[in-house]
Short mmCIF file of C-alpha atoms in Angstrom, two decimals:
data_model
loop_
_atom_site.label_atom_id
_atom_site.label_comp_id
_atom_site.label_asym_id
_atom_site.label_seq_id
_atom_site.Cartn_x
_atom_site.Cartn_y
_atom_site.Cartn_z
CA MET A 27 95.15 104.08 144.67
CA LYS A 28 98.25 106.21 144.71
CA LYS A 29 98.03 109.76 143.47
CA SER A 30 100.62 109.10 140.74
CA ASN A 31 98.58 106.20 139.35
CA PHE A 32 95.38 108.26 139.42
CA VAL A 33 97.01 111.16 137.56
CA ALA A 34 98.51 108.76 135.02
CA MET A 35 95.09 107.13 134.53
CA ILE A 36 93.37 110.48 133.91
CA LEU A 37 96.07 111.69 131.51
CA GLY A 38 96.04 108.31 129.74
CA ILE A 39 92.28 108.49 129.27
CA ILE A 40 92.57 112.00 127.86
CA SER A 41 95.32 110.94 125.46
CA CYS A 42 93.34 107.89 124.28
CA LEU A 43 90.23 109.98 123.71
CA PHE A 44 92.10 112.56 121.65
CA PHE A 45 93.97 109.92 119.67
CA GLY A 46 90.86 107.80 119.03
CA LEU A 47 88.72 110.76 118.01
CA GLY A 48 91.47 112.06 115.75
CA MET A 49 91.86 108.73 114.01
CA CYS A 50 88.09 108.44 113.54
CA MET A 51 88.00 111.93 112.06
CA ALA A 52 90.84 111.05 109.72
CA MET A 53 89.58 107.64 108.61
CA ILE A 54 85.80 108.06 108.26
CA PRO A 55 85.24 109.59 104.81
CA GLU A 56 81.75 110.87 105.66
CA TRP A 57 83.20 113.21 108.27
CA ASP A 58 85.53 114.85 105.71
CA ALA A 59 87.94 115.90 108.46
CA PHE A 60 91.29 114.30 107.61
CA THR A 61 93.52 117.28 108.47
CA PRO A 62 91.83 118.21 111.78
CA GLY A 63 91.72 114.52 112.66
CA THR A 64 95.44 114.20 112.13
CA VAL A 65 96.09 117.22 114.33
CA ILE A 66 93.84 115.90 117.12
CA GLY A 67 95.51 112.47 116.86
CA CYS A 68 98.91 114.11 117.27
CA VAL A 69 97.62 115.98 120.34
CA GLY A 70 96.68 112.57 121.78
CA ILE A 71 100.21 111.29 121.18
CA VAL A 72 101.67 114.37 122.90
CA PHE A 73 99.38 113.77 125.90
CA ALA A 74 100.61 110.16 126.03
CA LEU A 75 104.23 111.33 126.17
CA ILE A 76 103.35 113.88 128.86
CA THR A 77 101.69 111.07 130.82
CA ILE A 78 104.89 109.04 130.81
CA PHE A 79 107.03 111.94 132.01
CA VAL A 80 104.56 113.06 134.70
CA TRP A 81 104.13 109.53 136.07
CA ARG A 82 107.87 108.88 136.20
CA LYS A 83 108.41 112.22 137.96
CA MET A 84 105.70 111.47 140.54
CA GLU A 85 107.15 108.00 141.17
CA HIS A 86 110.64 109.51 141.65
CA LYS A 87 112.09 107.31 138.92
CA GLU A 88 115.18 108.23 136.97
CA PRO A 89 114.76 109.47 133.40
CA ILE A 90 114.51 106.92 130.62
CA LYS A 91 117.91 106.00 129.21
CA ILE A 92 117.98 105.74 125.44
CA THR A 93 119.89 102.62 124.43
CA GLY A 94 120.15 100.69 121.20
CA LYS A 95 117.78 98.04 122.53
CA ALA A 96 115.19 100.67 123.48
CA VAL A 97 115.35 102.24 120.02
CA LEU A 98 115.07 98.82 118.32
CA THR A 99 112.11 97.91 120.53
CA ALA A 100 110.34 101.17 119.67
CA VAL A 101 111.00 100.73 115.94
CA VAL A 102 109.70 97.15 115.95
CA GLY A 103 106.60 98.26 117.87
CA ILE A 104 105.93 101.13 115.47
CA ILE A 105 106.35 98.91 112.40
CA GLY A 106 104.10 96.22 113.87
CA ALA A 107 101.36 98.67 114.85
CA PHE A 108 101.60 100.37 111.46
CA ALA A 109 101.30 97.05 109.61
CA LEU A 110 98.32 96.02 111.74
CA GLY A 111 96.63 99.37 111.11
CA VAL A 112 97.28 99.23 107.36
CA GLY A 113 95.82 95.73 107.27
CA MET A 114 92.70 96.96 109.04
CA CYS A 115 92.40 99.86 106.60
CA PHE A 116 92.71 97.50 103.63
CA SER A 117 89.96 95.31 105.07
CA MET A 118 87.54 97.90 106.41
CA VAL A 119 88.06 101.09 104.41
CA TRP A 120 89.48 100.10 101.04
CA GLY A 121 87.53 96.86 100.60
CA ASN A 122 90.50 94.54 99.92
CA MET A 123 89.80 91.83 102.49
CA ILE A 124 92.41 89.19 101.62
CA LEU A 125 95.37 91.57 101.39
CA GLY A 126 94.19 93.31 104.58
CA ILE A 127 94.07 90.04 106.49
CA VAL A 128 97.56 89.06 105.29
CA ILE A 129 99.07 92.44 106.21
CA GLY A 130 97.22 92.46 109.56
CA ILE A 131 98.54 88.99 110.45
CA ALA A 132 102.06 90.12 109.53
CA GLY A 133 101.61 93.10 111.89
CA ILE A 134 100.43 90.81 114.69
CA ILE A 135 103.47 88.55 114.18
CA ILE A 136 105.79 91.57 114.28
CA LEU A 137 104.14 92.74 117.51
CA LEU A 138 104.51 89.25 119.00
CA CYS A 139 108.25 89.52 118.31
CA LEU A 140 108.33 92.25 120.95
CA ILE A 141 107.83 89.70 123.72
CA PRO A 142 111.18 87.93 123.30
CA LEU A 143 112.81 91.24 122.41
CA CYS A 144 111.72 92.84 125.70
CA LYS A 145 111.78 89.84 128.05
CA GLY A 146 114.40 87.68 126.37
CA LEU A 147 114.39 83.92 125.87
CA LYS A 148 115.37 81.56 128.70
#
């Protein structure tokens, strides 16, 4: 295993742990830790961004170019993940199963739209 992949794996694990713990703190009402959970979740997101920059630097890749397609891809991914998460919250936290399933399926469909958006159709 290359050193760059190992470093990216360790930083990725750290970011996932922070993000997952933060979201659990924010979403489990018994913990009563919404604000600290949000902060810890944001720390996880920052670690994920650091992971991307460190890995690209260690692989001697050029910086990411921001294009219209890249922005559109990110926006579609964010909307799809948000819809899937809201659907799960409706089902698991707020007790509205049918609406949660419908919103979750819509999020999955939006996320599936990323495949032709990234790879293209042939």
